[in-house]
mmCIF file of C-alpha atoms and ligand atoms in Angstrom:
data_model
loop_
_atom_site.group_PDB
_atom_site.id
_atom_site.type_symbol
_atom_site.label_atom_id
_atom_site.label_comp_id
_atom_site.label_asym_id
_atom_site.label_seq_id
_atom_site.Cartn_x
_atom_site.Cartn_y
_atom_site.Cartn_z
ATOM 1 C CA MET A 28 0.036 0.017 0.125
ATOM 2 C CA ASP A 29 1.312 3.248 -1.122
ATOM 3 C CA TYR A 30 1.761 5.616 1.962
ATOM 4 C CA GLN A 31 0.687 8.940 0.772
ATOM 5 C CA ALA A 32 -2.602 7.155 -0.847
ATOM 6 C CA LEU A 33 -3.334 5.759 2.303
ATOM 7 C CA ILE A 34 -3.102 8.809 4.169
ATOM 8 C CA GLU A 35 -5.257 10.535 1.502
ATOM 9 C CA GLU A 36 -8.036 7.936 1.368
ATOM 10 C CA THR A 37 -7.903 8.162 5.225
ATOM 11 C CA ALA A 38 -8.573 11.608 5.164
ATOM 12 C CA VAL A 39 -11.473 11.894 2.961
ATOM 13 C CA PHE A 40 -13.036 8.948 4.780
ATOM 14 C CA VAL A 41 -12.755 10.962 8.033
ATOM 15 C CA LYS A 42 -13.726 14.280 6.225
ATOM 16 C CA THR A 43 -17.310 12.340 5.130
ATOM 17 C CA ILE A 44 -18.116 11.577 8.523
ATOM 18 C CA LEU A 45 -17.231 14.597 10.562
ATOM 19 C CA GLN A 46 -17.970 17.218 8.163
ATOM 20 C CA ALA A 47 -20.810 18.539 9.662
ATOM 21 C CA GLU A 48 -19.959 17.791 13.357
ATOM 22 C CA SER A 49 -20.774 21.026 15.522
ATOM 23 C CA SER A 50 -19.382 20.292 18.967
ATOM 24 C CA GLY A 51 -16.157 21.460 17.927
ATOM 25 C CA HIS A 52 -14.852 17.837 16.556
ATOM 26 C CA ASP A 53 -15.277 18.813 13.049
ATOM 27 C CA TRP A 54 -12.863 18.015 10.110
ATOM 28 C CA PHE A 55 -10.588 21.036 10.933
ATOM 29 C CA HIS A 56 -10.177 19.971 14.542
ATOM 30 C CA ILE A 57 -8.518 16.791 12.867
ATOM 31 C CA GLU A 58 -6.659 18.683 10.367
ATOM 32 C CA ARG A 59 -5.078 20.735 13.011
ATOM 33 C CA VAL A 60 -4.562 17.694 15.141
ATOM 34 C CA TRP A 61 -2.921 15.786 12.175
ATOM 35 C CA ARG A 62 -0.921 19.009 11.742
ATOM 36 C CA ASN A 63 0.163 19.043 15.046
ATOM 37 C CA ALA A 64 1.545 15.447 15.408
ATOM 38 C CA LYS A 65 3.487 15.866 12.142
ATOM 39 C CA ILE A 66 5.148 18.752 13.759
ATOM 40 C CA ILE A 67 6.105 17.067 16.982
ATOM 41 C CA HIS A 68 7.082 13.731 15.430
ATOM 42 C CA ASP A 69 9.336 15.766 13.219
ATOM 43 C CA LYS A 70 11.044 17.213 16.226
ATOM 44 C CA GLU A 71 11.323 13.881 18.495
ATOM 45 C CA ASP A 72 11.935 11.788 15.634
ATOM 46 C CA GLN A 73 10.429 8.419 17.581
ATOM 47 C CA GLY A 74 7.525 6.584 16.783
ATOM 48 C CA ASP A 75 6.051 5.082 13.662
ATOM 49 C CA ARG A 76 4.941 7.853 11.471
ATOM 50 C CA LEU A 77 2.399 5.983 9.438
ATOM 51 C CA VAL A 78 0.567 4.725 12.802
ATOM 52 C CA ILE A 79 0.635 8.545 14.134
ATOM 53 C CA GLU A 80 -0.632 10.020 11.001
ATOM 54 C CA LEU A 81 -3.456 7.516 10.902
ATOM 55 C CA ALA A 82 -4.155 7.658 14.592
ATOM 56 C CA ALA A 83 -4.223 11.260 14.448
ATOM 57 C CA LEU A 84 -7.023 11.297 11.507
ATOM 58 C CA LEU A 85 -8.902 8.688 13.013
ATOM 59 C CA HIS A 86 -8.919 9.609 16.536
ATOM 60 C CA ASP A 87 -12.239 11.015 17.186
ATOM 61 C CA LEU A 88 -14.287 8.309 15.262
ATOM 62 C CA ALA A 89 -14.589 6.251 18.069
ATOM 63 C CA ASP A 90 -15.285 9.178 20.762
ATOM 64 C CA GLU A 91 -18.066 8.072 23.242
ATOM 65 C CA LYS A 92 -19.391 11.710 23.240
ATOM 66 C CA LEU A 93 -20.124 11.532 19.513
ATOM 67 C CA THR A 94 -20.743 7.818 18.645
ATOM 68 C CA ASP A 95 -20.975 4.276 20.262
ATOM 69 C CA GLU A 96 -17.502 3.462 21.107
ATOM 70 C CA ALA A 97 -17.174 -0.057 19.985
ATOM 71 C CA GLU A 98 -19.200 0.660 16.783
ATOM 72 C CA GLY A 99 -16.903 3.538 16.008
ATOM 73 C CA LEU A 100 -13.703 1.081 16.450
ATOM 74 C CA SER A 101 -15.115 -1.525 14.087
ATOM 75 C CA LYS A 102 -15.751 1.224 11.603
ATOM 76 C CA ILE A 103 -11.929 2.099 11.994
ATOM 77 C CA GLN A 104 -10.652 -1.427 11.650
ATOM 78 C CA TYR A 105 -12.977 -2.347 8.757
ATOM 79 C CA PHE A 106 -11.930 0.585 6.876
ATOM 80 C CA LEU A 107 -8.156 0.035 7.493
ATOM 81 C CA GLU A 108 -8.545 -3.759 6.683
ATOM 82 C CA GLY A 109 -9.963 -2.680 3.434
ATOM 83 C CA GLU A 110 -7.035 -0.401 2.844
ATOM 84 C CA GLY A 111 -4.538 -3.636 3.331
ATOM 85 C CA LEU A 112 -3.140 -2.187 6.436
ATOM 86 C CA SER A 113 -1.045 -4.915 8.290
ATOM 87 C CA GLU A 114 -3.078 -6.363 11.607
ATOM 88 C CA SER A 115 -0.048 -5.216 13.782
ATOM 89 C CA LYS A 116 -0.413 -1.696 12.393
ATOM 90 C CA ILE A 117 -4.331 -1.704 12.620
ATOM 91 C CA GLU A 118 -4.039 -2.794 16.202
ATOM 92 C CA LYS A 119 -1.772 -0.120 17.231
ATOM 93 C CA VAL A 120 -4.144 2.486 15.588
ATOM 94 C CA LEU A 121 -7.126 1.307 17.411
ATOM 95 C CA GLU A 122 -5.260 1.103 20.931
ATOM 96 C CA ILE A 123 -4.161 4.838 20.544
ATOM 97 C CA VAL A 124 -7.553 5.498 19.670
ATOM 98 C CA GLN A 125 -9.008 4.068 22.722
ATOM 99 C CA THR A 126 -6.356 5.419 25.120
ATOM 100 C CA ILE A 127 -5.923 9.138 24.459
ATOM 101 C CA SER A 128 -9.053 10.570 25.556
ATOM 102 C CA PHE A 129 -8.886 12.947 28.627
ATOM 103 C CA SER A 130 -12.097 11.192 30.162
ATOM 104 C CA LYS A 131 -9.984 7.640 30.274
ATOM 105 C CA GLN A 132 -7.287 8.925 32.163
ATOM 106 C CA VAL A 133 -4.919 6.547 31.241
ATOM 107 C CA THR A 134 -1.351 7.185 32.982
ATOM 108 C CA LYS A 135 1.409 8.010 30.871
ATOM 109 C CA ASP A 136 3.662 4.840 31.400
ATOM 110 C CA LYS A 137 0.730 2.779 29.656
ATOM 111 C CA LEU A 138 0.931 4.873 26.418
ATOM 112 C CA SER A 139 3.103 4.228 23.632
ATOM 113 C CA ILE A 140 5.254 6.917 22.218
ATOM 114 C CA GLU A 141 2.976 6.950 19.110
ATOM 115 C CA ALA A 142 -0.160 7.363 21.569
ATOM 116 C CA LYS A 143 1.717 10.148 23.422
ATOM 117 C CA ILE A 144 2.351 11.979 20.501
ATOM 118 C CA VAL A 145 -1.368 11.894 19.263
ATOM 119 C CA GLN A 146 -2.547 12.687 22.897
ATOM 120 C CA ASP A 147 -0.229 15.883 22.708
ATOM 121 C CA ALA A 148 -1.587 17.066 19.369
ATOM 122 C CA ASP A 149 -5.066 16.533 20.348
ATOM 123 C CA ARG A 150 -4.636 18.416 23.535
ATOM 124 C CA LEU A 151 -2.770 21.355 21.826
ATOM 125 C CA ASP A 152 -6.173 21.790 20.066
ATOM 126 C CA ALA A 153 -7.714 21.976 23.176
ATOM 127 C CA ILE A 154 -5.802 25.116 24.553
ATOM 128 C CA GLY A 155 -4.614 28.599 23.232
ATOM 129 C CA ALA A 156 -7.162 30.728 21.038
ATOM 130 C CA VAL A 157 -8.259 27.773 19.362
ATOM 131 C CA GLY A 158 -9.097 25.989 22.582
ATOM 132 C CA ILE A 159 -10.913 29.105 23.768
ATOM 133 C CA ALA A 160 -13.070 29.056 20.716
ATOM 134 C CA ARG A 161 -13.525 25.233 21.056
ATOM 135 C CA ALA A 162 -14.693 25.194 24.745
ATOM 136 C CA PHE A 163 -17.405 28.017 24.108
ATOM 137 C CA THR A 164 -18.630 26.181 21.229
ATOM 138 C CA TYR A 165 -18.863 22.894 22.910
ATOM 139 C CA GLY A 166 -20.607 24.972 26.209
ATOM 140 C CA GLY A 167 -23.175 26.302 23.426
ATOM 141 C CA HIS A 168 -23.585 22.894 21.830
ATOM 142 C CA SER A 169 -24.476 21.293 25.451
ATOM 143 C CA GLY A 170 -26.347 24.269 26.749
ATOM 144 C CA GLN A 171 -24.289 25.318 29.679
ATOM 145 C CA LEU A 172 -23.513 28.689 30.706
ATOM 146 C CA ILE A 173 -20.698 30.868 30.065
ATOM 147 C CA TRP A 174 -20.098 31.618 33.706
ATOM 148 C CA ASP A 175 -22.164 30.915 37.046
ATOM 149 C CA ALA A 176 -21.646 32.854 40.124
ATOM 150 C CA ASP A 177 -22.853 29.866 41.934
ATOM 151 C CA LYS A 178 -21.156 27.196 40.693
ATOM 152 C CA PRO A 179 -17.761 26.349 42.056
ATOM 153 C CA VAL A 180 -14.898 24.933 40.227
ATOM 154 C CA ARG A 181 -14.806 21.327 40.988
ATOM 155 C CA LYS A 182 -11.314 19.523 41.706
ATOM 156 C CA ASN A 183 -10.135 15.880 41.248
ATOM 157 C CA MET A 184 -13.149 14.761 39.681
ATOM 158 C CA THR A 185 -14.283 11.229 38.668
ATOM 159 C CA LYS A 186 -14.802 10.537 35.070
ATOM 160 C CA SER A 187 -18.613 10.430 35.410
ATOM 161 C CA ALA A 188 -18.298 13.886 37.294
ATOM 162 C CA TYR A 189 -16.242 15.016 34.431
ATOM 163 C CA ARG A 190 -18.593 14.270 31.943
ATOM 164 C CA ASN A 191 -22.119 14.415 33.482
ATOM 165 C CA GLY A 192 -21.661 16.844 36.162
ATOM 166 C CA GLU A 193 -22.901 20.434 35.776
ATOM 167 C CA THR A 194 -20.189 22.888 34.994
ATOM 168 C CA THR A 195 -19.802 26.308 32.952
ATOM 169 C CA THR A 196 -17.439 26.948 30.178
ATOM 170 C CA ILE A 197 -15.375 29.246 32.210
ATOM 171 C CA ASN A 198 -15.024 26.734 35.215
ATOM 172 C CA HIS A 199 -13.984 24.166 32.536
ATOM 173 C CA PHE A 200 -10.587 26.357 32.094
ATOM 174 C CA TYR A 201 -9.661 25.624 35.869
ATOM 175 C CA GLU A 202 -11.493 21.808 35.625
ATOM 176 C CA LYS A 203 -9.331 20.955 32.519
ATOM 177 C CA LEU A 204 -7.896 23.106 30.068
ATOM 178 C CA LEU A 205 -5.114 25.080 32.590
ATOM 179 C CA LEU A 206 -4.026 21.362 33.572
ATOM 180 C CA LEU A 207 -3.096 20.026 30.138
ATOM 181 C CA LYS A 208 0.317 22.178 29.710
ATOM 182 C CA ASP A 209 1.875 20.317 32.526
ATOM 183 C CA GLN A 210 0.397 16.914 31.402
ATOM 184 C CA MET A 211 2.025 17.133 27.900
ATOM 185 C CA ASN A 212 3.775 13.786 27.176
ATOM 186 C CA THR A 213 6.725 15.177 25.040
ATOM 187 C CA GLU A 214 9.247 17.929 25.089
ATOM 188 C CA THR A 215 8.111 19.434 22.026
ATOM 189 C CA GLY A 216 4.374 19.320 23.039
ATOM 190 C CA PHE A 217 5.279 20.994 26.124
ATOM 191 C CA ALA A 218 7.255 23.722 24.422
ATOM 192 C CA MET A 219 3.998 24.198 21.915
ATOM 193 C CA ALA A 220 1.752 24.489 24.955
ATOM 194 C CA LYS A 221 3.493 26.996 26.737
ATOM 195 C CA ASP A 222 2.187 30.180 24.737
ATOM 196 C CA ARG A 223 -1.213 28.772 24.176
ATOM 197 C CA ASP A 224 -1.295 28.123 28.113
ATOM 198 C CA ALA A 225 -0.351 31.899 28.856
ATOM 199 C CA PHE A 226 -2.992 33.218 26.292
ATOM 200 C CA MET A 227 -5.676 31.308 28.270
ATOM 201 C CA VAL A 228 -4.469 32.671 31.336
ATOM 202 C CA SER A 229 -4.450 36.520 29.867
ATOM 203 C CA PHE A 230 -7.947 35.785 28.517
ATOM 204 C CA LEU A 231 -9.181 34.615 31.957
ATOM 205 C CA ASP A 232 -7.746 37.646 33.510
ATOM 206 C CA GLN A 233 -9.390 39.872 31.238
ATOM 207 C CA PHE A 234 -12.527 38.013 31.632
ATOM 208 C CA PHE A 235 -12.662 38.629 35.283
ATOM 209 C CA GLU A 236 -11.796 42.316 35.018
ATOM 210 C CA GLU A 237 -14.545 43.222 32.662
ATOM 211 C CA ILE A 238 -17.121 41.655 34.882
ATOM 212 C CA GLY A 239 -15.718 43.024 38.039
ATOM 213 C CA ARG A 240 -15.449 39.875 40.021
ATOM 214 C CA ASP A 241 -12.505 37.870 41.440
ATOM 215 C CA PRO A 242 -10.857 35.519 39.461
ATOM 216 C CA VAL A 243 -11.237 31.388 40.238
ATOM 217 C CA ASP A 244 -8.567 30.660 42.843
ATOM 218 C CA TYR A 245 -5.723 28.933 40.933
ATOM 219 C CA ILE A 246 -5.708 25.033 41.461
ATOM 220 C CA GLU A 247 -2.540 24.114 43.553
HETATM 221 P P1 ADP B 319 -10.960 14.211 24.862
HETATM 222 O O1 ADP B 319 -11.457 14.401 23.334
HETATM 223 O O2 ADP B 319 -9.664 14.399 25.186
HETATM 224 O O3 ADP B 319 -11.556 13.168 25.669
HETATM 225 P P2 ADP B 319 -12.964 16.140 25.841
HETATM 226 O O4 ADP B 319 -13.938 15.183 25.118
HETATM 227 O O5 ADP B 319 -13.284 16.070 27.180
HETATM 228 O O6 ADP B 319 -11.572 15.855 25.587
HETATM 229 O O7 ADP B 319 -12.707 17.501 25.308
HETATM 230 C C1 ADP B 319 -12.869 17.792 23.621
HETATM 231 C C2 ADP B 319 -12.961 19.227 23.450
HETATM 232 O O8 ADP B 319 -14.348 19.530 24.176
HETATM 233 C C3 ADP B 319 -12.173 20.120 24.230
HETATM 234 O O9 ADP B 319 -11.906 21.265 23.499
HETATM 235 C C4 ADP B 319 -12.630 20.291 25.554
HETATM 236 O O10 ADP B 319 -12.184 21.663 25.872
HETATM 237 C C5 ADP B 319 -14.097 20.392 25.089
HETATM 238 N N1 ADP B 319 -15.268 20.126 26.292
HETATM 239 C C6 ADP B 319 -15.213 18.981 26.886
HETATM 240 N N2 ADP B 319 -16.017 19.228 28.089
HETATM 241 C C7 ADP B 319 -16.356 20.582 27.985
HETATM 242 C C8 ADP B 319 -17.402 21.559 29.085
HETATM 243 N N3 ADP B 319 -17.753 20.862 29.859
HETATM 244 N N4 ADP B 319 -17.136 22.665 28.642
HETATM 245 C C9 ADP B 319 -16.428 23.447 27.644
HETATM 246 N N5 ADP B 319 -15.790 22.717 26.776
HETATM 247 C C10 ADP B 319 -15.576 21.473 26.977
HETATM 248 NI NI1 NI B 320 -9.907 15.336 19.014
#
Protein backbone atom coordinates (compact mmCIF):
# COMPACT_ATOMS: atom_id res chain seq x y z
CA MET A 1 0.00 0.00 0.00
CA ASP A 2 1.30 3.38 -0.99
CA TYR A 3 1.87 5.58 2.10
CA GLN A 4 0.55 8.82 0.65
CA ALA A 5 -2.48 7.21 -0.96
CA LEU A 6 -3.46 5.56 2.32
CA ILE A 7 -3.19 8.87 4.19
CA GLU A 8 -5.22 10.69 1.57
CA GLU A 9 -7.94 8.04 1.51
CA THR A 10 -8.10 8.12 5.29
CA ALA A 11 -8.48 11.91 5.26
CA VAL A 12 -11.37 11.65 2.79
CA PHE A 13 -13.01 8.91 4.90
CA VAL A 14 -12.82 11.02 8.08
CA LYS A 15 -13.90 14.22 6.34
CA THR A 16 -17.06 12.56 5.05
CA ILE A 17 -18.03 11.42 8.54
CA LEU A 18 -17.15 14.53 10.56
CA GLN A 19 -17.97 17.21 7.97
CA ALA A 20 -21.05 18.53 9.76
CA GLU A 21 -19.98 17.84 13.35
CA SER A 22 -20.85 20.94 15.36
CA SER A 23 -19.52 20.39 18.89
CA GLY A 24 -15.92 21.29 18.02
CA HIS A 25 -14.83 17.93 16.61
CA ASP A 26 -15.26 18.85 12.96
CA TRP A 27 -12.86 18.06 10.12
CA PHE A 28 -10.77 21.15 10.81
CA HIS A 29 -10.14 19.94 14.37
CA ILE A 30 -8.86 16.69 12.87
CA GLU A 31 -6.74 18.55 10.34
CA ARG A 32 -5.13 20.67 13.09
CA VAL A 33 -4.44 17.59 15.26
CA TRP A 34 -2.93 15.82 12.25
CA ARG A 35 -0.70 18.86 11.59
CA ASN A 36 0.34 19.12 15.25
CA ALA A 37 1.17 15.40 15.30
CA LYS A 38 3.44 15.76 12.27
CA ILE A 39 5.20 18.78 13.80
CA ILE A 40 5.79 16.89 17.06
CA HIS A 41 6.96 13.74 15.28
CA ASP A 42 9.37 15.75 13.10
CA LYS A 43 11.03 17.15 16.22
CA GLU A 44 10.87 14.11 18.50
CA ASP A 45 11.90 11.74 15.72
CA GLN A 46 10.48 8.68 17.50
CA GLY A 47 7.60 6.36 16.74
CA ASP A 48 5.99 4.95 13.61
CA ARG A 49 5.04 7.93 11.38
CA LEU A 50 2.28 6.05 9.54
CA VAL A 51 0.62 4.91 12.76
CA ILE A 52 0.84 8.45 14.16
CA GLU A 53 -0.74 10.05 11.09
CA LEU A 54 -3.51 7.45 10.85
CA ALA A 55 -4.34 7.67 14.55
CA ALA A 56 -4.38 11.48 14.43
CA LEU A 57 -6.80 11.34 11.50
CA LEU A 58 -9.04 8.66 13.00
CA HIS A 59 -8.89 9.56 16.71
CA ASP A 60 -12.36 11.05 17.11
CA LEU A 61 -14.32 8.44 15.16
CA ALA A 62 -14.78 6.26 18.25
CA ASP A 63 -15.24 9.08 20.76
CA GLU A 64 -18.00 8.14 23.20
CA LYS A 65 -19.32 11.72 23.12
CA LEU A 66 -20.00 11.52 19.42
CA THR A 67 -20.83 7.88 18.78
CA ASP A 68 -20.98 4.38 20.22
CA GLU A 69 -17.33 3.53 20.98
CA ALA A 70 -17.42 -0.14 19.90
CA GLU A 71 -19.20 0.75 16.68
CA GLY A 72 -16.66 3.48 15.96
CA LEU A 73 -13.77 1.10 16.55
CA SER A 74 -15.16 -1.51 14.16
CA LYS A 75 -15.72 1.17 11.55
CA ILE A 76 -12.03 2.13 11.79
CA GLN A 77 -10.90 -1.51 11.73
CA TYR A 78 -13.09 -2.33 8.72
CA PHE A 79 -11.77 0.71 6.85
CA LEU A 80 -8.08 -0.04 7.54
CA GLU A 81 -8.50 -3.73 6.67
CA GLY A 82 -10.07 -2.65 3.39
CA GLU A 83 -7.02 -0.50 2.74
CA GLY A 84 -4.77 -3.52 3.28
CA LEU A 85 -2.94 -2.23 6.35
CA SER A 86 -1.18 -4.93 8.40
CA GLU A 87 -2.94 -6.37 11.46
CA SER A 88 -0.22 -5.16 13.81
CA LYS A 89 -0.47 -1.56 12.61
CA ILE A 90 -4.27 -1.68 12.74
CA GLU A 91 -4.03 -2.82 16.34
CA LYS A 92 -1.66 0.01 17.21
CA VAL A 93 -4.00 2.58 15.68
CA LEU A 94 -7.04 1.14 17.50
CA GLU A 95 -5.20 1.15 20.78
CA ILE A 96 -4.25 4.82 20.41
CA VAL A 97 -7.81 5.81 19.54
CA GLN A 98 -9.01 4.06 22.70
CA THR A 99 -6.44 5.36 25.14
CA ILE A 100 -5.83 9.04 24.43
CA SER A 101 -9.10 10.60 25.61
CA PHE A 102 -8.79 12.92 28.64
CA SER A 103 -11.79 11.26 30.26
CA LYS A 104 -10.12 7.83 30.09
CA GLN A 105 -7.35 9.04 32.41
CA VAL A 106 -4.86 6.44 31.15
CA THR A 107 -1.50 7.07 32.86
CA LYS A 108 1.52 8.14 30.81
CA ASP A 109 3.53 4.97 31.41
CA LYS A 110 0.80 2.92 29.68
CA LEU A 111 0.95 4.95 26.46
CA SER A 112 3.04 4.03 23.43
CA ILE A 113 5.26 6.77 21.96
CA GLU A 114 2.78 7.06 19.08
CA ALA A 115 -0.12 7.51 21.55
CA LYS A 116 1.85 10.13 23.47
CA ILE A 117 2.40 12.17 20.32
CA VAL A 118 -1.21 11.96 19.15
CA GLN A 119 -2.49 12.79 22.65
CA ASP A 120 -0.25 15.87 22.79
CA ALA A 121 -1.42 16.89 19.32
CA ASP A 122 -5.08 16.56 20.37
CA ARG A 123 -4.54 18.40 23.64
CA LEU A 124 -2.81 21.31 21.91
CA ASP A 125 -6.06 21.85 20.03
CA ALA A 126 -7.93 22.14 23.34
CA ILE A 127 -5.80 25.06 24.58
CA GLY A 128 -4.79 28.51 23.31
CA ALA A 129 -6.97 30.65 21.06
CA VAL A 130 -8.37 27.60 19.28
CA GLY A 131 -9.02 25.93 22.64
CA ILE A 132 -10.98 28.96 23.85
CA ALA A 133 -13.08 28.93 20.68
CA ARG A 134 -13.71 25.19 21.00
CA ALA A 135 -14.62 25.38 24.67
CA PHE A 136 -17.34 27.99 24.04
CA THR A 137 -18.57 26.06 21.02
CA TYR A 138 -18.84 22.90 23.10
CA GLY A 139 -20.51 24.87 25.91
CA GLY A 140 -23.14 26.33 23.57
CA HIS A 141 -23.71 22.94 21.96
CA SER A 142 -24.38 21.34 25.34
CA GLY A 143 -26.50 24.19 26.72
CA GLN A 144 -24.00 25.18 29.38
CA LEU A 145 -23.63 28.71 30.77
CA ILE A 146 -20.58 30.89 30.09
CA TRP A 147 -20.11 31.54 33.81
CA ASP A 148 -22.25 31.18 36.95
CA ALA A 149 -21.48 32.84 40.29
CA ASP A 150 -23.12 29.89 42.09
CA LYS A 151 -21.16 27.08 40.44
CA PRO A 152 -17.81 26.44 42.10
CA VAL A 153 -14.87 24.93 40.25
CA ARG A 154 -14.70 21.16 40.85
CA LYS A 155 -11.43 19.53 41.75
CA ASN A 156 -10.25 15.94 41.31
CA MET A 157 -13.30 14.82 39.39
CA THR A 158 -14.17 11.23 38.59
CA LYS A 159 -14.78 10.36 34.96
CA SER A 160 -18.57 10.54 35.29
CA ALA A 161 -18.42 13.83 37.21
CA TYR A 162 -16.27 15.23 34.39
CA ARG A 163 -18.65 14.08 31.69
CA ASN A 164 -22.05 14.42 33.39
CA GLY A 165 -21.72 16.97 36.16
CA GLU A 166 -22.94 20.53 35.75
CA THR A 167 -20.28 23.06 34.98
CA THR A 168 -19.76 26.32 33.12
CA THR A 169 -17.39 26.95 30.26
CA ILE A 170 -15.26 29.30 32.36
CA ASN A 171 -15.02 26.58 35.04
CA HIS A 172 -13.92 24.11 32.36
CA PHE A 173 -10.69 26.10 32.00
CA TYR A 174 -9.87 25.46 35.67
CA GLU A 175 -11.19 21.88 35.66
CA LYS A 176 -9.26 20.80 32.60
CA LEU A 177 -7.73 23.23 30.13
CA LEU A 178 -5.22 24.90 32.47
CA LEU A 179 -4.04 21.47 33.64
CA LEU A 180 -3.06 20.26 30.18
CA LYS A 181 0.26 22.09 29.77
CA ASP A 182 1.87 20.20 32.63
CA GLN A 183 0.45 16.89 31.43
CA MET A 184 2.06 17.04 28.00
CA ASN A 185 3.97 13.85 27.18
CA THR A 186 6.71 15.18 24.90
CA GLU A 187 9.20 18.05 25.18
CA THR A 188 8.00 19.41 21.85
CA GLY A 189 4.37 19.27 22.94
CA PHE A 190 5.23 21.06 26.18
CA ALA A 191 7.13 23.79 24.32
CA MET A 192 4.15 24.31 22.00
CA ALA A 193 1.72 24.34 24.95
CA LYS A 194 3.42 27.19 26.83
CA ASP A 195 2.28 30.15 24.70
CA ARG A 196 -1.17 28.70 24.32
CA ASP A 197 -1.49 28.29 28.08
CA ALA A 198 -0.29 31.86 28.75
CA PHE A 199 -2.88 33.14 26.26
CA MET A 200 -5.69 31.38 28.17
CA VAL A 201 -4.45 32.82 31.47
CA SER A 202 -4.53 36.33 30.04
CA PHE A 203 -7.97 35.71 28.52
CA LEU A 204 -9.29 34.67 31.96
CA ASP A 205 -7.70 37.68 33.69
CA GLN A 206 -9.37 39.97 31.18
CA PHE A 207 -12.70 38.14 31.50
CA PHE A 208 -12.82 38.60 35.29
CA GLU A 209 -11.67 42.19 35.03
CA GLU A 210 -14.48 42.96 32.61
CA ILE A 211 -17.17 41.42 34.82
CA GLY A 212 -15.76 43.02 37.98
CA ARG A 213 -15.33 39.77 39.88
CA ASP A 214 -12.36 38.11 41.53
CA PRO A 215 -10.80 35.44 39.34
CA VAL A 216 -11.25 31.84 40.37
CA ASP A 217 -8.53 30.75 42.77
CA TYR A 218 -5.85 28.87 40.96
CA ILE A 219 -5.75 25.14 41.45
CA GLU A 220 -2.58 24.27 43.32
P1 LIG B 1 -11.03 14.32 24.90
O1 LIG B 1 -11.39 14.48 23.43
O2 LIG B 1 -9.56 14.35 25.17
O3 LIG B 1 -11.75 13.21 25.61
P2 LIG B 1 -12.98 16.09 25.76
O4 LIG B 1 -13.91 15.27 24.99
O5 LIG B 1 -13.19 16.25 27.20
O6 LIG B 1 -11.51 15.60 25.57
O7 LIG B 1 -12.94 17.50 25.12
C1 LIG B 1 -12.98 17.76 23.74
C2 LIG B 1 -13.18 19.26 23.52
O8 LIG B 1 -14.40 19.68 24.11
C3 LIG B 1 -12.09 20.10 24.17
O9 LIG B 1 -11.76 21.20 23.39
C4 LIG B 1 -12.72 20.50 25.47
O10 LIG B 1 -12.21 21.67 26.01
C5 LIG B 1 -14.17 20.65 25.11
N1 LIG B 1 -15.00 20.38 26.29
C6 LIG B 1 -15.22 19.20 26.92
N2 LIG B 1 -16.02 19.33 28.00
C7 LIG B 1 -16.32 20.66 28.05
C8 LIG B 1 -17.11 21.48 28.91
N3 LIG B 1 -17.78 20.98 29.95
N4 LIG B 1 -17.16 22.81 28.65
C9 LIG B 1 -16.52 23.36 27.59
N5 LIG B 1 -15.77 22.64 26.74
C10 LIG B 1 -15.66 21.32 26.94
NI1 LIG C 1 -9.92 15.29 19.18
